[in-house]
Amino acid sequence: MGDLVDLVRAGGVVVLSGAGISTDSGIPDYRGPDGTRRVEPMTFDTFVGSSEARRRYWARSYIGWQRFTSARPNSNHRRVAALERACYVDAVITQNVDGLHQAAGSEEVLELHGSLERALCLTCGEVASRVALHDRMTEANPGFMERFAAAAHAVGSQWGEQVRPDGDIVLADELVASFHAPRCLACGGDTVKPDVVFFGESVPKPLVDDCFRLVESARSLLVLGSSLAVMSGYRFVRRARQVGVPVAIVTQSATRGDADATVRIHATLAPTLDALGAALQR
């Protein structure tokens, strides 16, 4: 713990956060405590491949969105925001799409995988707010939530375990078939997509370059709650090591970047960040 305190006390920290930082807010990770993937997300190729796939995504996301709108920042988000206010943390690169870092008060946040607050049309580029889109889906699907509740005996046991970090959720096929997916108000197409990076989709290069610049100019990179299993996050650990920036990783399970870490703490985030905050105040 002392090595972590020393790194953070020096300031200039860039935080790289993953889904594990939001689990205490009721948004489960894709992977369990052992790092094994619990659920399979919809891929970009599947989403763009058919109208039926998009109907399936939006029907499930319509239900899962209820979970997201009720989520609130937890102590991990608040502690990171406090470290920024105290000038220890310069910026946060987050792999999450839940907006909880900003809700907790963090100001310098780069959303590597986008945000569920927005949706965009892949055909014409029209952007819509997710709240407005949800209202439109509610209007187009009267009684859908009630039908979901009536079928809760079939899917209820999966609600808590299989909601995804992107708001998707397991849903019975017959419910999916009855759902009317959203259409773009500008062009009428059914290619409306949440403004997030799906598995199999690339992060925009300008955003990646901005993140690389942050990492290269940092005094240290602090990884919180990410397994680093996908290259979109792991590449920043690799770049930090290449340019001599120390890397600290705090997770319970093993990560892809463990061999690159200068400081490695296998522990739950909340008590670790609480202890870090207390040590910095001494």
Short mmCIF file of C-alpha atoms in Angstrom, two decimals, residues 4 18 26 28 48 51 72 76 141 147 150 158 177 189 200 208 232 248 258 264 268 274:
data_model
loop_
_atom_site.label_atom_id
_atom_site.label_comp_id
_atom_site.label_asym_id
_atom_site.label_seq_id
_atom_site.Cartn_x
_atom_site.Cartn_y
_atom_site.Cartn_z
CA LEU A 4 0.66 3.16 -4.13
CA GLY A 18 -13.10 -0.35 -15.87
CA GLY A 26 -25.41 -2.08 -8.97
CA PRO A 28 -22.40 -5.83 -12.77
CA VAL A 48 -25.37 -3.92 -37.92
CA SER A 51 -32.96 -5.47 -38.24
CA ARG A 72 -25.74 6.40 -8.53
CA ASN A 76 -15.05 4.60 -5.66
CA ASN A 141 -44.49 -0.17 -27.17
CA ARG A 147 -45.71 -7.87 -20.26
CA ALA A 150 -45.98 -10.73 -16.18
CA GLN A 158 -31.55 -13.57 -14.60
CA ALA A 177 -40.56 -10.41 -31.10
CA GLY A 189 -33.95 4.19 -40.81
CA GLY A 200 -15.64 -5.75 -32.28
CA VAL A 208 -7.15 7.06 -28.65
CA SER A 232 -8.74 -0.83 -25.92
CA ALA A 248 -0.33 0.71 -10.49
CA ASP A 258 0.02 -7.62 -14.26
CA ARG A 264 0.10 -4.50 -8.00
CA THR A 268 -11.41 -4.80 -3.52
CA ASP A 274 -10.53 4.64 1.35
#
